[in-house]
mmCIF file with all atom_site columns, C-alpha atoms and ligand atoms in Angstrom:
data_model
loop_
_atom_site.group_PDB
_atom_site.id
_atom_site.type_symbol
_atom_site.label_atom_id
_atom_site.label_alt_id
_atom_site.label_comp_id
_atom_site.label_asym_id
_atom_site.label_entity_id
_atom_site.label_seq_id
_atom_site.pdbx_PDB_ins_code
_atom_site.Cartn_x
_atom_site.Cartn_y
_atom_site.Cartn_z
_atom_site.occupancy
_atom_site.B_iso_or_equiv
_atom_site.pdbx_formal_charge
_atom_site.auth_seq_id
_atom_site.auth_comp_id
_atom_site.auth_asym_id
_atom_site.auth_atom_id
_atom_site.pdbx_PDB_model_num
ATOM   1   C  CA  . MET A 1 1   ? -26.831 -3.905  -7.635  1.00 46.00 ? 1   MET A CA  1
ATOM   2   C  CA  . LYS A 1 2   ? -30.432 -6.127  -7.349  1.00 44.00 ? 2   LYS A CA  1
ATOM   3   C  CA  . LYS A 1 3   ? -29.819 -9.937  -6.521  1.00 43.00 ? 3   LYS A CA  1
ATOM   4   C  CA  . SER A 1 4   ? -31.975 -12.787 -8.350  1.00 44.00 ? 4   SER A CA  1
ATOM   5   C  CA  . LYS A 1 5   ? -33.931 -14.776 -5.677  1.00 42.00 ? 5   LYS A CA  1
ATOM   6   C  CA  . SER A 1 6   ? -33.658 -17.279 -8.786  1.00 43.00 ? 6   SER A CA  1
ATOM   7   C  CA  . ALA A 1 7   ? -32.172 -21.465 -7.863  1.00 41.00 ? 7   ALA A CA  1
ATOM   8   C  CA  . PRO A 1 8   ? -28.519 -21.948 -8.651  1.00 44.00 ? 8   PRO A CA  1
ATOM   9   C  CA  . MET A 1 9   ? -27.561 -23.188 -12.101 1.00 45.00 ? 9   MET A CA  1
ATOM   10  C  CA  . LYS A 1 10  ? -24.474 -24.524 -11.062 1.00 47.00 ? 10  LYS A CA  1
ATOM   11  C  CA  . LYS A 1 11  ? -24.129 -27.159 -8.418  1.00 41.00 ? 11  LYS A CA  1
ATOM   12  C  CA  . LYS A 1 12  ? -21.498 -26.508 -6.407  1.00 47.00 ? 12  LYS A CA  1
ATOM   13  C  CA  . SER A 1 13  ? -18.264 -29.035 -6.295  1.00 44.00 ? 13  SER A CA  1
ATOM   14  C  CA  . SER A 1 14  ? -15.491 -28.784 -3.646  1.00 43.00 ? 14  SER A CA  1
ATOM   15  C  CA  . PRO A 1 15  ? -14.515 -25.108 -2.679  1.00 44.00 ? 15  PRO A CA  1
ATOM   16  C  CA  . ALA A 1 16  ? -11.675 -23.564 -3.991  1.00 44.00 ? 16  ALA A CA  1
ATOM   17  C  CA  . LYS A 1 17  ? -8.465  -23.939 -2.445  1.00 43.00 ? 17  LYS A CA  1
ATOM   18  C  CA  . LYS A 1 18  ? -7.166  -20.561 -1.305  1.00 42.00 ? 18  LYS A CA  1
ATOM   19  C  CA  . PRO A 1 19  ? -3.947  -19.195 -1.284  1.00 44.00 ? 19  PRO A CA  1
ATOM   20  C  CA  . GLY A 1 20  ? -1.771  -18.892 1.969   1.00 41.00 ? 20  GLY A CA  1
ATOM   21  C  CA  . MET A 1 21  ? -4.105  -21.965 3.682   1.00 41.00 ? 21  MET A CA  1
ATOM   22  C  CA  . ASP A 1 22  ? -0.960  -25.091 3.449   1.00 44.00 ? 22  ASP A CA  1
ATOM   23  C  CA  . LYS A 1 23  ? 1.544   -25.221 6.871   1.00 41.00 ? 23  LYS A CA  1
ATOM   24  C  CA  . LYS A 1 24  ? 5.041   -23.456 6.138   1.00 42.00 ? 24  LYS A CA  1
ATOM   25  C  CA  . VAL A 1 25  ? 7.921   -26.462 5.511   1.00 42.00 ? 25  VAL A CA  1
ATOM   26  C  CA  . ILE A 1 26  ? 10.299  -25.827 7.037   1.00 44.00 ? 26  ILE A CA  1
ATOM   27  C  CA  . ALA A 1 27  ? 13.855  -27.041 6.108   1.00 44.00 ? 27  ALA A CA  1
ATOM   28  C  CA  . LYS A 1 28  ? 15.581  -29.807 8.201   1.00 45.00 ? 28  LYS A CA  1
ATOM   29  C  CA  . PRO A 1 29  ? 18.900  -29.624 9.321   1.00 47.00 ? 29  PRO A CA  1
ATOM   30  C  CA  . LYS A 1 30  ? 20.868  -32.104 7.213   1.00 43.00 ? 30  LYS A CA  1
ATOM   31  C  CA  . GLN A 1 31  ? 18.262  -30.200 4.469   1.00 45.00 ? 31  GLN A CA  1
ATOM   32  C  CA  . MET A 1 32  ? 19.931  -26.547 5.602   1.00 43.00 ? 32  MET A CA  1
ATOM   33  C  CA  . ALA A 1 33  ? 23.348  -27.877 5.096   1.00 42.00 ? 33  ALA A CA  1
ATOM   34  C  CA  . ALA A 1 34  ? 22.886  -28.814 1.919   1.00 39.00 ? 34  ALA A CA  1
ATOM   35  C  CA  . LEU A 1 35  ? 22.035  -25.753 0.735   1.00 39.00 ? 35  LEU A CA  1
ATOM   36  C  CA  . LYS A 1 36  ? 24.454  -23.889 2.189   1.00 41.00 ? 36  LYS A CA  1
ATOM   37  C  CA  . ALA A 1 37  ? 26.838  -26.037 0.936   1.00 38.00 ? 37  ALA A CA  1
ATOM   38  C  CA  . LYS A 1 38  ? 25.977  -25.958 -2.973  1.00 38.00 ? 38  LYS A CA  1
ATOM   39  C  CA  . PRO A 1 39  ? 24.736  -22.831 -3.649  1.00 36.00 ? 39  PRO A CA  1
ATOM   40  C  CA  . SER A 1 40  ? 22.701  -22.629 -6.672  1.00 37.00 ? 40  SER A CA  1
ATOM   41  C  CA  . LEU A 1 41  ? 24.092  -19.890 -9.071  1.00 34.00 ? 41  LEU A CA  1
ATOM   42  C  CA  . LYS A 1 42  ? 20.513  -20.071 -11.268 1.00 38.00 ? 42  LYS A CA  1
ATOM   43  C  CA  . PRO A 1 43  ? 17.869  -16.904 -9.525  1.00 36.00 ? 43  PRO A CA  1
ATOM   44  C  CA  . SER A 1 44  ? 15.639  -19.667 -10.388 1.00 39.00 ? 44  SER A CA  1
ATOM   45  C  CA  . SER A 1 45  ? 14.758  -23.030 -11.376 1.00 41.00 ? 45  SER A CA  1
ATOM   46  C  CA  . LYS A 1 46  ? 13.203  -23.551 -15.381 1.00 39.00 ? 46  LYS A CA  1
ATOM   47  C  CA  . LYS A 1 47  ? 10.434  -25.781 -13.711 1.00 39.00 ? 47  LYS A CA  1
ATOM   48  C  CA  . GLN A 1 48  ? 9.090   -22.582 -11.487 1.00 42.00 ? 48  GLN A CA  1
ATOM   49  C  CA  . GLU A 1 49  ? 10.020  -20.041 -14.326 1.00 41.00 ? 49  GLU A CA  1
ATOM   50  C  CA  . GLN A 1 50  ? 7.086   -21.927 -16.256 1.00 44.00 ? 50  GLN A CA  1
ATOM   51  C  CA  . ARG A 1 51  ? 4.861   -22.437 -13.629 1.00 47.00 ? 51  ARG A CA  1
ATOM   52  C  CA  . PRO A 1 52  ? 1.571   -20.714 -14.636 1.00 51.00 ? 52  PRO A CA  1
ATOM   53  C  CA  . ASP A 1 53  ? 0.478   -17.124 -13.180 1.00 55.00 ? 53  ASP A CA  1
ATOM   54  C  CA  . SER A 1 54  ? -2.743  -19.035 -11.812 1.00 56.00 ? 54  SER A CA  1
ATOM   55  C  CA  . MET A 1 55  ? -0.171  -21.647 -9.420  1.00 62.00 ? 55  MET A CA  1
ATOM   56  C  CA  . VAL A 1 56  ? 0.741   -20.437 -6.137  1.00 62.00 ? 56  VAL A CA  1
ATOM   57  C  CA  . ALA A 1 57  ? 4.447   -20.945 -4.670  1.00 54.00 ? 57  ALA A CA  1
ATOM   58  C  CA  . ASP A 1 58  ? 3.526   -24.605 -3.227  1.00 57.00 ? 58  ASP A CA  1
ATOM   59  C  CA  . GLY A 1 59  ? 1.906   -25.230 -6.926  1.00 55.00 ? 59  GLY A CA  1
ATOM   60  C  CA  . LYS A 1 60  ? -1.382  -24.950 -5.982  1.00 60.00 ? 60  LYS A CA  1
ATOM   61  C  CA  . HIS A 1 61  ? -3.947  -22.807 -7.888  1.00 66.00 ? 61  HIS A CA  1
ATOM   62  C  CA  . TYR A 1 62  ? -5.728  -19.818 -6.958  1.00 88.00 ? 62  TYR A CA  1
ATOM   63  C  CA  . ASP A 1 63  ? -9.243  -18.324 -9.067  1.00 95.00 ? 63  ASP A CA  1
ATOM   64  C  CA  . ILE A 1 64  ? -10.791 -15.288 -10.471 1.00 97.00 ? 64  ILE A CA  1
ATOM   65  C  CA  . ILE A 1 65  ? -12.297 -14.078 -7.310  1.00 97.00 ? 65  ILE A CA  1
ATOM   66  C  CA  . GLN A 1 66  ? -8.823  -13.739 -5.155  1.00 96.00 ? 66  GLN A CA  1
ATOM   67  C  CA  . MET A 1 67  ? -7.019  -12.903 -8.306  1.00 96.00 ? 67  MET A CA  1
ATOM   68  C  CA  . ILE A 1 68  ? -9.620  -9.761  -8.408  1.00 97.00 ? 68  ILE A CA  1
ATOM   69  C  CA  . LEU A 1 69  ? -9.167  -9.216  -4.696  1.00 97.00 ? 69  LEU A CA  1
ATOM   70  C  CA  . ASP A 1 70  ? -5.603  -9.170  -4.961  1.00 97.00 ? 70  ASP A CA  1
ATOM   71  C  CA  . ASP A 1 71  ? -5.947  -6.416  -8.276  1.00 97.00 ? 71  ASP A CA  1
ATOM   72  C  CA  . HIS A 1 72  ? -8.096  -4.249  -6.046  1.00 98.00 ? 72  HIS A CA  1
ATOM   73  C  CA  . LYS A 1 73  ? -5.493  -3.834  -3.315  1.00 98.00 ? 73  LYS A CA  1
ATOM   74  C  CA  . PRO A 1 74  ? -3.298  -1.516  -4.811  1.00 98.00 ? 74  PRO A CA  1
ATOM   75  C  CA  . LEU A 1 75  ? -5.850  0.302   -6.176  1.00 98.00 ? 75  LEU A CA  1
ATOM   76  C  CA  . LYS A 1 76  ? -7.404  0.442   -3.150  1.00 98.00 ? 76  LYS A CA  1
ATOM   77  C  CA  . ARG A 1 77  ? -4.669  2.071   -1.746  1.00 98.00 ? 77  ARG A CA  1
ATOM   78  C  CA  . CYS A 1 78  ? -4.141  4.677   -4.700  1.00 98.00 ? 78  CYS A CA  1
ATOM   79  C  CA  . ILE A 1 79  ? -7.892  5.624   -3.988  1.00 98.00 ? 79  ILE A CA  1
ATOM   80  C  CA  . GLU A 1 80  ? -7.291  6.631   -0.257  1.00 98.00 ? 80  GLU A CA  1
ATOM   81  C  CA  . ILE A 1 81  ? -4.264  8.906   -1.351  1.00 98.00 ? 81  ILE A CA  1
ATOM   82  C  CA  . LEU A 1 82  ? -6.284  10.408  -3.890  1.00 98.00 ? 82  LEU A CA  1
ATOM   83  C  CA  . LYS A 1 83  ? -9.040  11.341  -1.513  1.00 98.00 ? 83  LYS A CA  1
ATOM   84  C  CA  . ASN A 1 84  ? -6.798  12.707  0.659   1.00 97.00 ? 84  ASN A CA  1
ATOM   85  C  CA  . LEU A 1 85  ? -6.703  16.756  0.051   1.00 95.00 ? 85  LEU A CA  1
ATOM   86  C  CA  . GLU A 1 86  ? -4.922  16.829  2.933   1.00 96.00 ? 86  GLU A CA  1
ATOM   87  C  CA  . LEU A 1 87  ? -1.618  15.698  0.889   1.00 97.00 ? 87  LEU A CA  1
ATOM   88  C  CA  . SER A 1 88  ? 0.526   17.419  -1.346  1.00 97.00 ? 88  SER A CA  1
ATOM   89  C  CA  . LEU A 1 89  ? -0.432  17.533  -5.450  1.00 97.00 ? 89  LEU A CA  1
ATOM   90  C  CA  . SER A 1 90  ? 2.646   15.951  -5.995  1.00 97.00 ? 90  SER A CA  1
ATOM   91  C  CA  . SER A 1 91  ? 1.874   12.989  -4.105  1.00 98.00 ? 91  SER A CA  1
ATOM   92  C  CA  . ARG A 1 92  ? -1.461  12.790  -5.294  1.00 98.00 ? 92  ARG A CA  1
ATOM   93  C  CA  . ARG A 1 93  ? -0.297  12.903  -8.639  1.00 98.00 ? 93  ARG A CA  1
ATOM   94  C  CA  . ALA A 1 94  ? 1.903   10.029  -8.250  1.00 98.00 ? 94  ALA A CA  1
ATOM   95  C  CA  . ALA A 1 95  ? -0.972  8.217   -7.061  1.00 98.00 ? 95  ALA A CA  1
ATOM   96  C  CA  . PHE A 1 96  ? -2.941  9.016   -10.496 1.00 98.00 ? 96  PHE A CA  1
ATOM   97  C  CA  . ASN A 1 97  ? 0.151   7.653   -12.509 1.00 97.00 ? 97  ASN A CA  1
ATOM   98  C  CA  . GLU A 1 98  ? -0.077  4.336   -10.691 1.00 97.00 ? 98  GLU A CA  1
ATOM   99  C  CA  . PHE A 1 99  ? -3.947  4.023   -10.262 1.00 98.00 ? 99  PHE A CA  1
ATOM   100 C  CA  . ALA A 1 100 ? -4.642  4.960   -14.026 1.00 97.00 ? 100 ALA A CA  1
ATOM   101 C  CA  . PRO A 1 101 ? -2.991  2.062   -15.661 1.00 97.00 ? 101 PRO A CA  1
ATOM   102 C  CA  . LEU A 1 102 ? -3.503  -0.720  -13.148 1.00 97.00 ? 102 LEU A CA  1
ATOM   103 C  CA  . LEU A 1 103 ? -7.492  0.260   -13.442 1.00 98.00 ? 103 LEU A CA  1
ATOM   104 C  CA  . THR A 1 104 ? -7.385  0.334   -17.218 1.00 97.00 ? 104 THR A CA  1
ATOM   105 C  CA  . ILE A 1 105 ? -5.498  -3.498  -17.406 1.00 97.00 ? 105 ILE A CA  1
ATOM   106 C  CA  . HIS A 1 106 ? -7.718  -4.663  -14.582 1.00 98.00 ? 106 HIS A CA  1
ATOM   107 C  CA  . ALA A 1 107 ? -11.089 -3.019  -15.978 1.00 98.00 ? 107 ALA A CA  1
ATOM   108 C  CA  . LYS A 1 108 ? -10.222 -4.681  -18.849 1.00 97.00 ? 108 LYS A CA  1
ATOM   109 C  CA  . ALA A 1 109 ? -9.855  -8.306  -18.070 1.00 98.00 ? 109 ALA A CA  1
ATOM   110 C  CA  . GLU A 1 110 ? -11.991 -8.180  -15.989 1.00 98.00 ? 110 GLU A CA  1
ATOM   111 C  CA  . GLU A 1 111 ? -14.865 -7.522  -18.701 1.00 98.00 ? 111 GLU A CA  1
ATOM   112 C  CA  . ALA A 1 112 ? -13.219 -10.149 -21.100 1.00 98.00 ? 112 ALA A CA  1
ATOM   113 C  CA  . VAL A 1 113 ? -13.448 -12.329 -18.420 1.00 98.00 ? 113 VAL A CA  1
ATOM   114 C  CA  . LEU A 1 114 ? -15.927 -12.528 -15.551 1.00 98.00 ? 114 LEU A CA  1
ATOM   115 C  CA  . TYR A 1 115 ? -17.926 -9.805  -16.586 1.00 98.00 ? 115 TYR A CA  1
ATOM   116 C  CA  . THR A 1 116 ? -18.470 -12.221 -20.456 1.00 98.00 ? 116 THR A CA  1
ATOM   117 C  CA  . PHE A 1 117 ? -18.812 -15.328 -17.823 1.00 97.00 ? 117 PHE A CA  1
ATOM   118 C  CA  . GLU A 1 118 ? -21.483 -13.545 -16.184 1.00 97.00 ? 118 GLU A CA  1
ATOM   119 C  CA  . LYS A 1 119 ? -23.716 -12.587 -18.887 1.00 97.00 ? 119 LYS A CA  1
ATOM   120 C  CA  . THR A 1 120 ? -24.136 -16.040 -19.847 1.00 95.00 ? 120 THR A CA  1
ATOM   121 C  CA  . GLU A 1 121 ? -25.439 -16.915 -16.438 1.00 92.00 ? 121 GLU A CA  1
ATOM   122 C  CA  . VAL A 1 122 ? -29.218 -15.695 -15.956 1.00 91.00 ? 122 VAL A CA  1
ATOM   123 C  CA  . ASP A 1 123 ? -28.790 -14.370 -11.996 1.00 92.00 ? 123 ASP A CA  1
ATOM   124 C  CA  . MET A 1 124 ? -25.982 -12.444 -12.733 1.00 96.00 ? 124 MET A CA  1
ATOM   125 C  CA  . ARG A 1 125 ? -26.006 -10.496 -16.369 1.00 96.00 ? 125 ARG A CA  1
ATOM   126 C  CA  . GLU A 1 126 ? -27.943 -7.563  -14.746 1.00 96.00 ? 126 GLU A CA  1
ATOM   127 C  CA  . GLU A 1 127 ? -24.675 -7.094  -12.441 1.00 96.00 ? 127 GLU A CA  1
ATOM   128 C  CA  . ALA A 1 128 ? -22.474 -7.892  -14.955 1.00 98.00 ? 128 ALA A CA  1
ATOM   129 C  CA  . PHE A 1 129 ? -23.421 -5.044  -17.553 1.00 98.00 ? 129 PHE A CA  1
ATOM   130 C  CA  . GLU A 1 130 ? -23.488 -2.676  -14.729 1.00 97.00 ? 130 GLU A CA  1
ATOM   131 C  CA  . GLY A 1 131 ? -20.183 -3.320  -13.964 1.00 98.00 ? 131 GLY A CA  1
ATOM   132 C  CA  . ASP A 1 132 ? -19.480 -2.370  -17.624 1.00 98.00 ? 132 ASP A CA  1
ATOM   133 C  CA  . VAL A 1 133 ? -21.449 0.999   -17.553 1.00 98.00 ? 133 VAL A CA  1
ATOM   134 C  CA  . GLU A 1 134 ? -19.048 2.054   -13.787 1.00 98.00 ? 134 GLU A CA  1
ATOM   135 C  CA  . HIS A 1 135 ? -15.858 0.955   -15.768 1.00 98.00 ? 135 HIS A CA  1
ATOM   136 C  CA  . ALA A 1 136 ? -16.774 2.924   -18.748 1.00 98.00 ? 136 ALA A CA  1
ATOM   137 C  CA  . LEU A 1 137 ? -17.520 6.040   -16.863 1.00 98.00 ? 137 LEU A CA  1
ATOM   138 C  CA  . ALA A 1 138 ? -14.468 5.521   -15.098 1.00 98.00 ? 138 ALA A CA  1
ATOM   139 C  CA  . ALA A 1 139 ? -12.205 5.274   -18.054 1.00 98.00 ? 139 ALA A CA  1
ATOM   140 C  CA  . GLN A 1 140 ? -13.810 8.640   -19.116 1.00 98.00 ? 140 GLN A CA  1
ATOM   141 C  CA  . MET A 1 141 ? -12.807 10.079  -15.212 1.00 98.00 ? 141 MET A CA  1
ATOM   142 C  CA  . ALA A 1 142 ? -9.507  9.102   -16.084 1.00 98.00 ? 142 ALA A CA  1
ATOM   143 C  CA  . GLU A 1 143 ? -9.163  10.118  -19.150 1.00 98.00 ? 143 GLU A CA  1
ATOM   144 C  CA  . GLU A 1 144 ? -10.306 14.028  -18.002 1.00 98.00 ? 144 GLU A CA  1
ATOM   145 C  CA  . VAL A 1 145 ? -8.056  13.789  -15.371 1.00 98.00 ? 145 VAL A CA  1
ATOM   146 C  CA  . LYS A 1 146 ? -5.030  13.439  -17.491 1.00 97.00 ? 146 LYS A CA  1
ATOM   147 C  CA  . GLN A 1 147 ? -6.132  16.357  -19.468 1.00 97.00 ? 147 GLN A CA  1
ATOM   148 C  CA  . THR A 1 148 ? -7.508  18.810  -16.648 1.00 97.00 ? 148 THR A CA  1
ATOM   149 C  CA  . VAL A 1 149 ? -4.387  21.663  -15.854 1.00 96.00 ? 149 VAL A CA  1
ATOM   150 C  CA  . ASP A 1 150 ? -5.728  23.431  -13.626 1.00 98.00 ? 150 ASP A CA  1
ATOM   151 C  CA  . LYS A 1 151 ? -5.015  21.775  -10.168 1.00 96.00 ? 151 LYS A CA  1
ATOM   152 C  CA  . ASP A 1 152 ? -7.877  22.660  -8.057  1.00 97.00 ? 152 ASP A CA  1
ATOM   153 C  CA  . ILE A 1 153 ? -10.075 20.682  -10.682 1.00 98.00 ? 153 ILE A CA  1
ATOM   154 C  CA  . TRP A 1 154 ? -8.031  18.075  -11.266 1.00 98.00 ? 154 TRP A CA  1
ATOM   155 C  CA  . SER A 1 155 ? -8.290  17.260  -8.039  1.00 98.00 ? 155 SER A CA  1
ATOM   156 C  CA  . ALA A 1 156 ? -11.768 17.192  -7.678  1.00 97.00 ? 156 ALA A CA  1
ATOM   157 C  CA  . LYS A 1 157 ? -12.708 14.986  -10.390 1.00 98.00 ? 157 LYS A CA  1
ATOM   158 C  CA  . ALA A 1 158 ? -9.311  13.265  -8.931  1.00 98.00 ? 158 ALA A CA  1
ATOM   159 C  CA  . ARG A 1 159 ? -11.264 12.505  -5.407  1.00 98.00 ? 159 ARG A CA  1
ATOM   160 C  CA  . VAL A 1 160 ? -14.654 11.971  -7.608  1.00 98.00 ? 160 VAL A CA  1
ATOM   161 C  CA  . LEU A 1 161 ? -12.709 9.423   -9.840  1.00 98.00 ? 161 LEU A CA  1
ATOM   162 C  CA  . ALA A 1 162 ? -11.462 7.374   -7.027  1.00 98.00 ? 162 ALA A CA  1
ATOM   163 C  CA  . GLU A 1 163 ? -14.983 7.415   -5.507  1.00 98.00 ? 163 GLU A CA  1
ATOM   164 C  CA  . LEU A 1 164 ? -16.803 6.170   -7.882  1.00 98.00 ? 164 LEU A CA  1
ATOM   165 C  CA  . VAL A 1 165 ? -13.832 2.783   -8.981  1.00 98.00 ? 165 VAL A CA  1
ATOM   166 C  CA  . GLU A 1 166 ? -14.114 2.779   -4.203  1.00 98.00 ? 166 GLU A CA  1
ATOM   167 C  CA  . HIS A 1 167 ? -17.892 2.077   -4.765  1.00 98.00 ? 167 HIS A CA  1
ATOM   168 C  CA  . HIS A 1 168 ? -17.325 0.036   -7.657  1.00 98.00 ? 168 HIS A CA  1
ATOM   169 C  CA  . ILE A 1 169 ? -14.835 -2.228  -5.969  1.00 98.00 ? 169 ILE A CA  1
ATOM   170 C  CA  . GLU A 1 170 ? -17.165 -2.276  -2.468  1.00 98.00 ? 170 GLU A CA  1
ATOM   171 C  CA  . GLU A 1 171 ? -19.879 -3.656  -5.110  1.00 97.00 ? 171 GLU A CA  1
ATOM   172 C  CA  . GLU A 1 172 ? -17.713 -6.594  -6.511  1.00 98.00 ? 172 GLU A CA  1
ATOM   173 C  CA  . GLU A 1 173 ? -15.937 -7.572  -3.091  1.00 98.00 ? 173 GLU A CA  1
ATOM   174 C  CA  . THR A 1 174 ? -19.383 -7.821  -0.969  1.00 97.00 ? 174 THR A CA  1
ATOM   175 C  CA  . GLU A 1 175 ? -22.229 -8.529  -3.558  1.00 96.00 ? 175 GLU A CA  1
ATOM   176 C  CA  . MET A 1 176 ? -21.015 -9.849  -7.030  1.00 97.00 ? 176 MET A CA  1
ATOM   177 C  CA  . PHE A 1 177 ? -18.827 -11.878 -5.501  1.00 97.00 ? 177 PHE A CA  1
ATOM   178 C  CA  . PRO A 1 178 ? -20.819 -13.844 -3.402  1.00 96.00 ? 178 PRO A CA  1
ATOM   179 C  CA  . GLU A 1 179 ? -22.639 -14.548 -6.020  1.00 95.00 ? 179 GLU A CA  1
ATOM   180 C  CA  . LEU A 1 180 ? -20.284 -15.424 -8.187  1.00 96.00 ? 180 LEU A CA  1
ATOM   181 C  CA  . LYS A 1 181 ? -19.367 -17.815 -5.747  1.00 95.00 ? 181 LYS A CA  1
ATOM   182 C  CA  . LYS A 1 182 ? -23.177 -19.550 -5.240  1.00 94.00 ? 182 LYS A CA  1
ATOM   183 C  CA  . GLN A 1 183 ? -23.661 -19.965 -9.175  1.00 93.00 ? 183 GLN A CA  1
ATOM   184 C  CA  . ALA A 1 184 ? -20.044 -21.310 -10.124 1.00 94.00 ? 184 ALA A CA  1
ATOM   185 C  CA  . ASN A 1 185 ? -18.185 -24.100 -9.403  1.00 93.00 ? 185 ASN A CA  1
ATOM   186 C  CA  . ALA A 1 186 ? -14.473 -24.153 -8.032  1.00 94.00 ? 186 ALA A CA  1
ATOM   187 C  CA  . SER A 1 187 ? -13.235 -25.540 -11.133 1.00 94.00 ? 187 SER A CA  1
ATOM   188 C  CA  . ASP A 1 188 ? -14.916 -22.587 -12.960 1.00 94.00 ? 188 ASP A CA  1
ATOM   189 C  CA  . LEU A 1 189 ? -13.483 -20.086 -11.060 1.00 96.00 ? 189 LEU A CA  1
ATOM   190 C  CA  . ILE A 1 190 ? -10.048 -21.743 -11.451 1.00 96.00 ? 190 ILE A CA  1
ATOM   191 C  CA  . ARG A 1 191 ? -10.809 -21.799 -15.182 1.00 96.00 ? 191 ARG A CA  1
ATOM   192 C  CA  . LEU A 1 192 ? -11.411 -18.437 -15.271 1.00 97.00 ? 192 LEU A CA  1
ATOM   193 C  CA  . GLY A 1 193 ? -8.214  -17.568 -13.262 1.00 96.00 ? 193 GLY A CA  1
ATOM   194 C  CA  . GLU A 1 194 ? -6.149  -18.822 -15.908 1.00 96.00 ? 194 GLU A CA  1
ATOM   195 C  CA  . GLU A 1 195 ? -8.182  -16.976 -18.534 1.00 97.00 ? 195 GLU A CA  1
ATOM   196 C  CA  . TYR A 1 196 ? -7.875  -13.346 -16.954 1.00 97.00 ? 196 TYR A CA  1
ATOM   197 C  CA  . GLN A 1 197 ? -4.286  -13.950 -15.522 1.00 95.00 ? 197 GLN A CA  1
ATOM   198 C  CA  . SER A 1 198 ? -3.640  -14.947 -19.504 1.00 95.00 ? 198 SER A CA  1
ATOM   199 C  CA  . LYS A 1 199 ? -6.134  -11.574 -20.392 1.00 96.00 ? 199 LYS A CA  1
ATOM   200 C  CA  . LYS A 1 200 ? -4.060  -9.291  -18.629 1.00 96.00 ? 200 LYS A CA  1
ATOM   201 C  CA  . GLY A 1 201 ? -0.891  -9.939  -19.730 1.00 93.00 ? 201 GLY A CA  1
ATOM   202 C  CA  . GLU A 1 202 ? -2.240  -8.825  -23.121 1.00 93.00 ? 202 GLU A CA  1
ATOM   203 C  CA  . ILE A 1 203 ? -3.598  -6.063  -22.355 1.00 92.00 ? 203 ILE A CA  1
ATOM   204 C  CA  . LYS A 1 204 ? -0.477  -5.019  -19.970 1.00 88.00 ? 204 LYS A CA  1
ATOM   205 C  CA  . VAL A 1 205 ? 1.650   -4.759  -23.379 1.00 86.00 ? 205 VAL A CA  1
ATOM   206 C  CA  . ASP A 1 206 ? -1.276  -3.173  -24.572 1.00 80.00 ? 206 ASP A CA  1
ATOM   207 C  CA  . VAL A 1 207 ? -1.237  -0.044  -22.036 1.00 83.00 ? 207 VAL A CA  1
ATOM   208 C  CA  . LEU A 1 208 ? 2.190   0.273   -20.775 1.00 78.00 ? 208 LEU A CA  1
ATOM   209 C  CA  . HIS A 1 209 ? 3.874   -0.532  -24.518 1.00 74.00 ? 209 HIS A CA  1
ATOM   210 C  CA  . PRO A 1 210 ? 1.585   0.543   -27.244 1.00 66.00 ? 210 PRO A CA  1
ATOM   211 C  CA  . ALA A 1 211 ? 3.956   2.169   -29.746 1.00 61.00 ? 211 ALA A CA  1
ATOM   212 C  CA  . VAL A 1 212 ? 5.083   -0.954  -29.942 1.00 55.00 ? 212 VAL A CA  1
ATOM   213 C  CA  . GLN A 1 213 ? 1.286   -2.342  -30.872 1.00 51.00 ? 213 GLN A CA  1
ATOM   214 C  CA  . LYS A 1 214 ? 1.258   0.999   -33.376 1.00 52.00 ? 214 LYS A CA  1
ATOM   215 C  CA  . GLN A 1 215 ? 4.522   0.488   -34.874 1.00 53.00 ? 215 GLN A CA  1
ATOM   216 C  CA  . GLN A 1 216 ? 4.203   -1.197  -38.526 1.00 48.00 ? 216 GLN A CA  1
ATOM   217 C  CA  . PRO A 1 217 ? 6.347   -4.022  -40.048 1.00 49.00 ? 217 PRO A CA  1
ATOM   218 C  CA  . VAL A 1 218 ? 8.803   -2.296  -42.782 1.00 45.00 ? 218 VAL A CA  1
ATOM   219 C  CA  . LEU A 1 219 ? 8.966   -3.929  -46.158 1.00 45.00 ? 219 LEU A CA  1
ATOM   220 C  CA  . SER A 1 220 ? 11.642  -3.805  -47.658 1.00 42.00 ? 220 SER A CA  1
ATOM   221 C  CA  . VAL A 1 221 ? 11.194  -3.738  -51.533 1.00 41.00 ? 221 VAL A CA  1
ATOM   222 C  CA  . ARG A 1 222 ? 13.957  -4.129  -54.379 1.00 44.00 ? 222 ARG A CA  1
ATOM   223 C  CA  . HIS A 1 223 ? 13.866  -2.508  -57.567 1.00 40.00 ? 223 HIS A CA  1
HETATM 224 FE FE1 . FE2 B 2 .   ? -14.600 -4.206  -12.049 1.00 89.76 ? 301 FE2 B FE1 1
HETATM 225 FE FE1 . FE2 B 2 .   ? -12.949 -4.861  -9.891  1.00 89.76 ? 302 FE2 B FE1 1
#
């Protein structure tokens, strides 16, 4: 990916808040006693249930970069399995079955929110279009893997797919995100994070439950 030398378009504000940075809150002895005396029958409070996905347990927001880094972790775990031909075919097939839908959901949400945003900024447009191309190649390769019967060809294609996505993720993390941090301010990154989370929810329904989307309402007609 090329890096632009032009000046940042937006002025940075305060840095984005990161999860897990706060001190742990330890309950005092009296609070512990109260908790033991009155055990709650409900698994979580209504307030917690309504908490937006962009907020962590302490009520702080986290941004699109942190969300995408979190999404990359299970993909990387599957990639390591798919690349390792010493592992059994069944364990690599299981990794692929986990990897493929995760990749689709992640890539589509990234395109719809992050890449769309980056295309509005002259210094990030090229990287965003490159991301689109790599996603399309990965999606095409994943389809080929699904349709491959021969186990040796399946292994070869799955490994190439894993290496392609590994390279793509590395570029995002080491080139795209540092540039994004220069170009976007903290509130942009949090707003994009909320949009990313929402988009992922919509795409999950399409990917994991396609039959629900295809079902047409049955109209009863009285004669
Ligand atoms: Fe991507
Ligand atoms: Fe990504």
